mmCIF file of C-alpha atoms in Angstrom:
data_model
loop_
_atom_site.group_PDB
_atom_site.id
_atom_site.type_symbol
_atom_site.label_atom_id
_atom_site.label_comp_id
_atom_site.label_asym_id
_atom_site.label_seq_id
_atom_site.Cartn_x
_atom_site.Cartn_y
_atom_site.Cartn_z
ATOM 1 C CA UNK C 1 12.035 18.012 20.594
ATOM 2 C CA UNK C 2 12.505 20.426 17.734
ATOM 3 C CA UNK C 3 11.038 20.490 14.624
ATOM 4 C CA UNK C 4 9.828 17.902 12.294
ATOM 5 C CA UNK C 5 13.558 16.986 11.109
ATOM 6 C CA UNK C 6 14.682 16.588 14.710
ATOM 7 C CA UNK C 7 11.507 14.869 16.163
ATOM 8 C CA UNK C 8 12.606 12.686 13.473
ATOM 9 C CA UNK C 9 16.297 12.040 13.967
ATOM 10 C CA UNK C 10 15.895 11.880 17.718
ATOM 11 C CA UNK C 11 13.263 9.113 17.474
ATOM 12 C CA UNK C 12 15.024 6.128 16.411
ATOM 13 C CA UNK C 13 12.195 4.113 14.533
ATOM 14 C CA UNK C 14 12.565 6.769 12.163
ATOM 15 C CA UNK C 15 16.004 6.185 10.357
ATOM 16 C CA UNK C 16 14.994 5.210 7.348
ATOM 17 C CA UNK C 17 13.060 7.696 6.559
ATOM 18 C CA UNK C 18 15.257 10.815 7.802
ATOM 19 C CA UNK C 19 17.436 8.781 5.556
ATOM 20 C CA UNK C 20 15.127 9.427 2.319
ATOM 21 C CA UNK C 21 13.994 12.526 3.417
ATOM 22 C CA UNK C 22 17.745 13.549 2.982
ATOM 23 C CA UNK C 23 18.194 11.580 -0.471
ATOM 24 C CA UNK C 24 15.054 13.376 -1.722
ATOM 25 C CA UNK C 25 16.456 17.102 -0.455
ATOM 26 C CA UNK C 26 14.014 17.673 1.806
ATOM 27 C CA UNK C 27 15.293 18.665 4.759
ATOM 28 C CA UNK C 28 15.061 22.326 4.700
ATOM 29 C CA UNK C 29 11.349 22.369 3.549
ATOM 30 C CA UNK C 30 10.394 20.011 6.485
ATOM 31 C CA UNK C 31 12.271 22.821 8.489
ATOM 32 C CA UNK C 32 9.546 24.902 7.363
ATOM 33 C CA UNK C 33 5.728 24.447 7.773
ATOM 34 C CA UNK C 34 3.878 23.785 9.527
ATOM 35 C CA UNK C 35 2.477 20.293 8.808
ATOM 36 C CA UNK C 36 1.222 16.916 9.778
ATOM 37 C CA UNK C 37 3.975 13.871 8.603
ATOM 38 C CA UNK C 38 2.300 10.805 8.873
ATOM 39 C CA UNK C 39 5.615 8.768 9.124
ATOM 40 C CA UNK C 40 6.569 5.346 8.897
ATOM 41 C CA UNK C 41 8.656 3.306 11.338
ATOM 42 C CA UNK C 42 11.558 1.456 10.222
ATOM 43 C CA UNK C 43 9.709 -1.309 10.878
ATOM 44 C CA UNK C 44 6.766 -0.510 8.209
ATOM 45 C CA UNK C 45 9.932 0.066 5.564
ATOM 46 C CA UNK C 46 11.439 -3.390 6.829
ATOM 47 C CA UNK C 47 7.617 -4.818 5.357
ATOM 48 C CA UNK C 48 8.139 -3.362 1.551
ATOM 49 C CA UNK C 49 10.389 -6.083 -0.598
ATOM 50 C CA UNK C 50 13.449 -4.555 -1.262
ATOM 51 C CA UNK C 51 13.579 -4.307 -5.023
ATOM 52 C CA UNK C 52 10.320 -2.232 -4.582
ATOM 53 C CA UNK C 53 12.206 0.190 -2.039
ATOM 54 C CA UNK C 54 15.012 0.652 -4.397
ATOM 55 C CA UNK C 55 12.959 0.680 -7.391
ATOM 56 C CA UNK C 56 11.453 4.133 -5.544
ATOM 57 C CA UNK C 57 14.770 5.447 -3.811
ATOM 58 C CA UNK C 58 16.577 5.187 -7.339
ATOM 59 C CA UNK C 59 14.302 7.180 -8.825
ATOM 60 C CA UNK C 60 14.122 11.109 -7.165
ATOM 61 C CA UNK C 61 10.538 12.233 -8.665
ATOM 62 C CA UNK C 62 9.360 8.894 -7.343
ATOM 63 C CA UNK C 63 10.582 8.945 -4.320
ATOM 64 C CA UNK C 64 9.957 12.949 -3.917
ATOM 65 C CA UNK C 65 6.053 11.957 -4.525
ATOM 66 C CA UNK C 66 6.102 8.953 -2.260
ATOM 67 C CA UNK C 67 7.585 11.303 0.869
ATOM 68 C CA UNK C 68 5.295 14.331 0.007
ATOM 69 C CA UNK C 69 2.319 12.327 -0.028
ATOM 70 C CA UNK C 70 2.744 11.313 3.622
ATOM 71 C CA UNK C 71 2.704 14.819 4.483
ATOM 72 C CA UNK C 72 0.001 17.579 4.866
ATOM 73 C CA UNK C 73 0.663 21.444 4.947
ATOM 74 C CA UNK C 74 -1.165 22.078 7.733
ATOM 75 C CA UNK C 75 -1.012 21.418 11.412
ATOM 76 C CA UNK C 76 -3.672 18.304 12.560
ATOM 77 C CA UNK C 77 -3.388 17.745 16.470
ATOM 78 C CA UNK C 78 -4.430 14.356 17.630
ATOM 79 C CA UNK C 79 -7.966 15.663 19.020
ATOM 80 C CA UNK C 80 -8.438 16.796 15.384
ATOM 81 C CA UNK C 81 -8.333 14.031 13.488
ATOM 82 C CA UNK C 82 -11.671 14.050 11.772
ATOM 83 C CA UNK C 83 -13.321 11.252 9.144
ATOM 84 C CA UNK C 84 -12.639 13.341 5.685
ATOM 85 C CA UNK C 85 -10.229 13.837 2.722
ATOM 86 C CA UNK C 86 -6.361 15.614 3.190
ATOM 87 C CA UNK C 87 -4.567 16.827 0.218
ATOM 88 C CA UNK C 88 -1.056 15.901 0.686
ATOM 89 C CA UNK C 89 1.887 18.546 -0.570
ATOM 90 C CA UNK C 90 2.287 15.870 -3.515
ATOM 91 C CA UNK C 91 -0.847 17.077 -4.425
ATOM 92 C CA UNK C 92 -2.333 14.076 -3.757
ATOM 93 C CA UNK C 93 -5.283 13.241 -1.664
ATOM 94 C CA UNK C 94 -5.646 11.199 1.754
ATOM 95 C CA UNK C 95 -8.874 9.600 3.091
ATOM 96 C CA UNK C 96 -9.445 9.307 6.754
ATOM 97 C CA UNK C 97 -12.003 6.769 8.257
ATOM 98 C CA UNK C 98 -12.686 5.929 11.912
ATOM 99 C CA UNK C 99 -13.683 2.312 13.009
ATOM 100 C CA UNK C 100 -14.230 1.520 16.643
ATOM 101 C CA UNK C 101 -12.457 4.535 17.593
ATOM 102 C CA UNK C 102 -9.393 4.356 15.953
ATOM 103 C CA UNK C 103 -8.492 6.849 13.036
ATOM 104 C CA UNK C 104 -7.032 5.426 9.662
ATOM 105 C CA UNK C 105 -5.695 6.864 7.065
ATOM 106 C CA UNK C 106 -5.513 5.178 3.257
ATOM 107 C CA UNK C 107 -6.335 2.706 5.502
ATOM 108 C CA UNK C 108 -3.369 2.198 7.622
ATOM 109 C CA UNK C 109 -4.078 2.708 11.415
ATOM 110 C CA UNK C 110 -2.983 6.518 12.918
ATOM 111 C CA UNK C 111 -0.220 5.766 15.693
ATOM 112 C CA UNK C 112 0.535 8.135 18.737
ATOM 113 C CA UNK C 113 1.100 11.638 17.649
ATOM 114 C CA UNK C 114 4.452 13.068 18.696
ATOM 115 C CA UNK C 115 4.013 17.439 18.697
ATOM 116 C CA UNK C 116 7.221 18.964 17.153
ATOM 117 C CA UNK C 117 7.582 22.585 16.399
ATOM 118 C CA UNK C 118 6.347 22.809 13.563
ATOM 119 C CA UNK C 119 3.176 20.581 13.456
ATOM 120 C CA UNK C 120 3.260 17.265 14.087
ATOM 121 C CA UNK C 121 4.488 13.626 13.244
ATOM 122 C CA UNK C 122 2.194 10.436 13.688
ATOM 123 C CA UNK C 123 3.509 6.717 14.060
ATOM 124 C CA UNK C 124 2.793 4.672 11.057
ATOM 125 C CA UNK C 125 3.322 1.147 10.893
ATOM 126 C CA UNK C 126 2.604 0.978 6.894
ATOM 127 C CA UNK C 127 3.908 3.091 3.825
ATOM 128 C CA UNK C 128 1.766 4.791 2.142
ATOM 129 C CA UNK C 129 2.304 4.790 -1.542
ATOM 130 C CA UNK C 130 -0.106 7.277 -3.801
ATOM 131 C CA UNK C 131 -1.735 6.264 -7.174
ATOM 132 C CA UNK C 132 1.063 5.537 -9.954
ATOM 133 C CA UNK C 133 -1.418 4.875 -12.349
ATOM 134 C CA UNK C 134 -4.136 2.207 -12.925
ATOM 135 C CA UNK C 135 -4.446 -1.335 -11.867
ATOM 136 C CA UNK C 136 -2.437 -2.581 -14.652
ATOM 137 C CA UNK C 137 0.063 0.216 -14.754
ATOM 138 C CA UNK C 138 0.844 0.040 -11.013
ATOM 139 C CA UNK C 139 2.285 -3.558 -11.374
ATOM 140 C CA UNK C 140 4.114 -2.519 -14.182
ATOM 141 C CA UNK C 141 5.635 0.610 -12.759
ATOM 142 C CA UNK C 142 6.732 -1.128 -9.772
ATOM 143 C CA UNK C 143 9.240 -4.420 -9.719
ATOM 144 C CA UNK C 144 8.521 -7.672 -8.593
ATOM 145 C CA UNK C 145 5.573 -8.636 -11.066
ATOM 146 C CA UNK C 146 6.479 -9.549 -14.181
ATOM 147 C CA UNK C 147 4.835 -13.226 -13.572
ATOM 148 C CA UNK C 148 1.299 -11.354 -12.931
ATOM 149 C CA UNK C 149 1.579 -8.837 -15.404
ATOM 150 C CA UNK C 150 2.318 -11.356 -18.199
ATOM 151 C CA UNK C 151 -0.576 -13.791 -16.812
ATOM 152 C CA UNK C 152 -2.862 -11.021 -17.261
ATOM 153 C CA UNK C 153 -1.820 -10.292 -20.842
ATOM 154 C CA UNK C 154 -2.113 -13.981 -21.322
ATOM 155 C CA UNK C 155 -5.835 -14.193 -19.624
ATOM 156 C CA UNK C 156 -6.838 -11.384 -21.815
ATOM 157 C CA UNK C 157 -7.831 -9.623 -18.674
ATOM 158 C CA UNK C 158 -5.970 -6.247 -19.650
ATOM 159 C CA UNK C 159 -8.911 -4.209 -20.621
ATOM 160 C CA UNK C 160 -10.964 -5.291 -17.679
ATOM 161 C CA UNK C 161 -8.309 -4.235 -15.278
ATOM 162 C CA UNK C 162 -8.036 -1.038 -17.058
ATOM 163 C CA UNK C 163 -11.753 -0.280 -16.601
ATOM 164 C CA UNK C 164 -13.216 2.382 -14.202
ATOM 165 C CA UNK C 165 -13.821 -0.493 -11.533
ATOM 166 C CA UNK C 166 -13.466 -0.217 -8.754
ATOM 167 C CA UNK C 167 -11.451 -3.154 -8.275
ATOM 168 C CA UNK C 168 -9.165 -4.567 -4.967
ATOM 169 C CA UNK C 169 -6.347 -7.162 -6.231
ATOM 170 C CA UNK C 170 -4.159 -8.584 -3.970
ATOM 171 C CA UNK C 171 -1.321 -9.357 -6.253
ATOM 172 C CA UNK C 172 1.211 -11.665 -6.096
ATOM 173 C CA UNK C 173 5.199 -11.234 -6.095
ATOM 174 C CA UNK C 174 7.046 -12.907 -8.981
ATOM 175 C CA UNK C 175 8.631 -15.134 -6.189
ATOM 176 C CA UNK C 176 4.729 -16.511 -5.148
ATOM 177 C CA UNK C 177 4.594 -17.985 -8.405
ATOM 178 C CA UNK C 178 7.962 -18.996 -8.182
ATOM 179 C CA UNK C 179 7.140 -20.971 -5.158
ATOM 180 C CA UNK C 180 4.214 -22.838 -6.951
ATOM 181 C CA UNK C 181 5.481 -26.347 -7.490
ATOM 182 C CA UNK C 182 6.243 -26.218 -11.521
ATOM 183 C CA UNK C 183 3.332 -29.129 -12.276
ATOM 184 C CA UNK C 184 0.715 -26.727 -10.787
ATOM 185 C CA UNK C 185 1.919 -23.419 -12.627
ATOM 186 C CA UNK C 186 2.297 -25.497 -16.263
ATOM 187 C CA UNK C 187 -1.285 -26.920 -15.587
ATOM 188 C CA UNK C 188 -3.080 -23.103 -14.993
ATOM 189 C CA UNK C 189 -1.381 -22.215 -17.971
ATOM 190 C CA UNK C 190 -1.884 -24.683 -20.046
ATOM 191 C CA UNK C 191 -5.868 -24.114 -19.617
ATOM 192 C CA UNK C 192 -7.261 -20.293 -20.246
ATOM 193 C CA UNK C 193 -10.211 -20.914 -18.490
ATOM 194 C CA UNK C 194 -7.876 -21.918 -14.999
ATOM 195 C CA UNK C 195 -5.663 -19.267 -15.437
ATOM 196 C CA UNK C 196 -8.580 -16.776 -15.937
ATOM 197 C CA UNK C 197 -10.043 -18.325 -12.729
ATOM 198 C CA UNK C 198 -7.052 -18.462 -10.843
ATOM 199 C CA UNK C 199 -6.457 -15.019 -11.743
ATOM 200 C CA UNK C 200 -9.719 -13.498 -10.965
ATOM 201 C CA UNK C 201 -9.692 -15.601 -7.605
ATOM 202 C CA UNK C 202 -7.429 -12.666 -6.664
ATOM 203 C CA UNK C 203 -9.805 -9.743 -7.328
ATOM 204 C CA UNK C 204 -12.818 -8.097 -5.627
ATOM 205 C CA UNK C 205 -14.949 -5.508 -7.198
ATOM 206 C CA UNK C 206 -15.016 -2.493 -5.073
ATOM 207 C CA UNK C 207 -11.787 -0.380 -3.872
ATOM 208 C CA UNK C 208 -11.347 -1.632 -0.409
ATOM 209 C CA UNK C 209 -8.566 -0.760 1.984
ATOM 210 C CA UNK C 210 -7.834 -2.910 4.867
ATOM 211 C CA UNK C 211 -9.399 -1.138 7.510
ATOM 212 C CA UNK C 212 -12.723 -1.678 5.164
ATOM 213 C CA UNK C 213 -11.667 -5.662 4.666
ATOM 214 C CA UNK C 214 -13.708 -7.208 7.765
ATOM 215 C CA UNK C 215 -13.029 -10.577 8.946
ATOM 216 C CA UNK C 216 -14.797 -13.251 7.434
ATOM 217 C CA UNK C 217 -15.507 -13.841 3.403
ATOM 218 C CA UNK C 218 -15.372 -11.731 0.425
ATOM 219 C CA UNK C 219 -16.703 -13.184 -2.552
ATOM 220 C CA UNK C 220 -14.146 -12.533 -5.877
ATOM 221 C CA UNK C 221 -14.702 -11.896 -9.490
ATOM 222 C CA UNK C 222 -14.125 -15.630 -9.805
ATOM 223 C CA UNK C 223 -17.390 -15.938 -8.053
ATOM 224 C CA UNK C 224 -15.099 -18.094 -5.230
ATOM 225 C CA UNK C 225 -14.693 -16.613 -1.850
ATOM 226 C CA UNK C 226 -11.426 -15.432 -0.031
ATOM 227 C CA UNK C 227 -11.121 -15.765 3.833
ATOM 228 C CA UNK C 228 -9.952 -12.869 5.849
ATOM 229 C CA UNK C 229 -8.722 -12.779 8.927
ATOM 230 C CA UNK C 230 -7.202 -10.153 11.380
ATOM 231 C CA UNK C 231 -3.929 -10.946 13.789
ATOM 232 C CA UNK C 232 -2.343 -8.407 15.923
ATOM 233 C CA UNK C 233 -3.267 -5.764 13.445
ATOM 234 C CA UNK C 234 -2.015 -7.917 10.308
ATOM 235 C CA UNK C 235 -4.720 -8.694 7.569
ATOM 236 C CA UNK C 236 -4.345 -12.384 6.094
ATOM 237 C CA UNK C 237 -6.166 -13.695 2.650
ATOM 238 C CA UNK C 238 -6.739 -17.248 2.986
ATOM 239 C CA UNK C 239 -3.731 -17.696 5.494
ATOM 240 C CA UNK C 240 -1.086 -15.577 3.465
ATOM 241 C CA UNK C 241 -0.421 -12.010 5.338
ATOM 242 C CA UNK C 242 -0.294 -9.070 2.940
ATOM 243 C CA UNK C 243 2.866 -7.826 2.913
ATOM 244 C CA UNK C 244 2.366 -3.966 1.912
ATOM 245 C CA UNK C 245 -1.274 -2.562 2.028
ATOM 246 C CA UNK C 246 -3.407 -0.576 0.672
ATOM 247 C CA UNK C 247 -1.280 0.520 -2.560
ATOM 248 C CA UNK C 248 -3.247 2.908 -4.072
ATOM 249 C CA UNK C 249 -4.089 3.021 -8.032
ATOM 250 C CA UNK C 250 -6.582 5.423 -10.147
ATOM 251 C CA UNK C 251 -9.088 2.751 -10.311
ATOM 252 C CA UNK C 252 -8.456 0.706 -6.702
ATOM 253 C CA UNK C 253 -6.515 -0.652 -4.447
ATOM 254 C CA UNK C 254 -3.799 -3.413 -4.427
ATOM 255 C CA UNK C 255 -2.411 -5.373 -1.778
ATOM 256 C CA UNK C 256 0.739 -7.356 -2.105
ATOM 257 C CA UNK C 257 1.075 -10.721 -1.584
ATOM 258 C CA UNK C 258 3.811 -13.512 -1.005
ATOM 259 C CA UNK C 259 1.340 -16.461 -2.031
ATOM 260 C CA UNK C 260 -0.475 -17.149 -4.855
ATOM 261 C CA UNK C 261 -4.312 -17.748 -3.628
ATOM 262 C CA UNK C 262 -5.339 -20.826 -5.512
ATOM 263 C CA UNK C 263 -9.056 -21.194 -5.443
#
């Protein structure tokens, strides 16, 4: 259908990505190459909470980093996909894994590959977010996690979550805390031990991307199990879908939730 830019513009599922590439001034770059692009669809961007999406779009440097995190400066045909690490144009690393014959990049299933004149475009159902800091720094860099950041500070968990880890954090948005009954939230805030238990119920040791989260249970730092289920490619934690999966941190992985997990 032409080069990578023409392919994205021709396929109507990439309108958001094409618009962001234009905003970031990457069009001429992507007409060069060769490149392999792991391209999130419009549906993938729709999963991202609007305040986070707008924060990325409004920061030119962050927008460029996020977009080029999806681009590798070489041609990788479907029969060349292999387990290992890829270096992106952003200078970040993408980890490719394989489970039951399906390849994943950063834990996100790699969809169909579309050949362009200067490389390949792979259809991705999720946006990939590079490490913007450690487990504590990422929620403070991206909007929507003010309450979580305040509670982590109140529970004196900052140093723990800044340590080497690695950790997997299921991070509720502010709207998730707002949806809790006031009596429940007040009871948690009034009891330091209960607050620490609730917060560490959202933390698992190890950096677990969704391809590594198997259906069953995982034990949290609180010592209580979480139940993991998978339906139609969506991973659920205690029955709550992960909204944005596999957000990298320098010391782990963050999965964004629209609900607070209560042990």
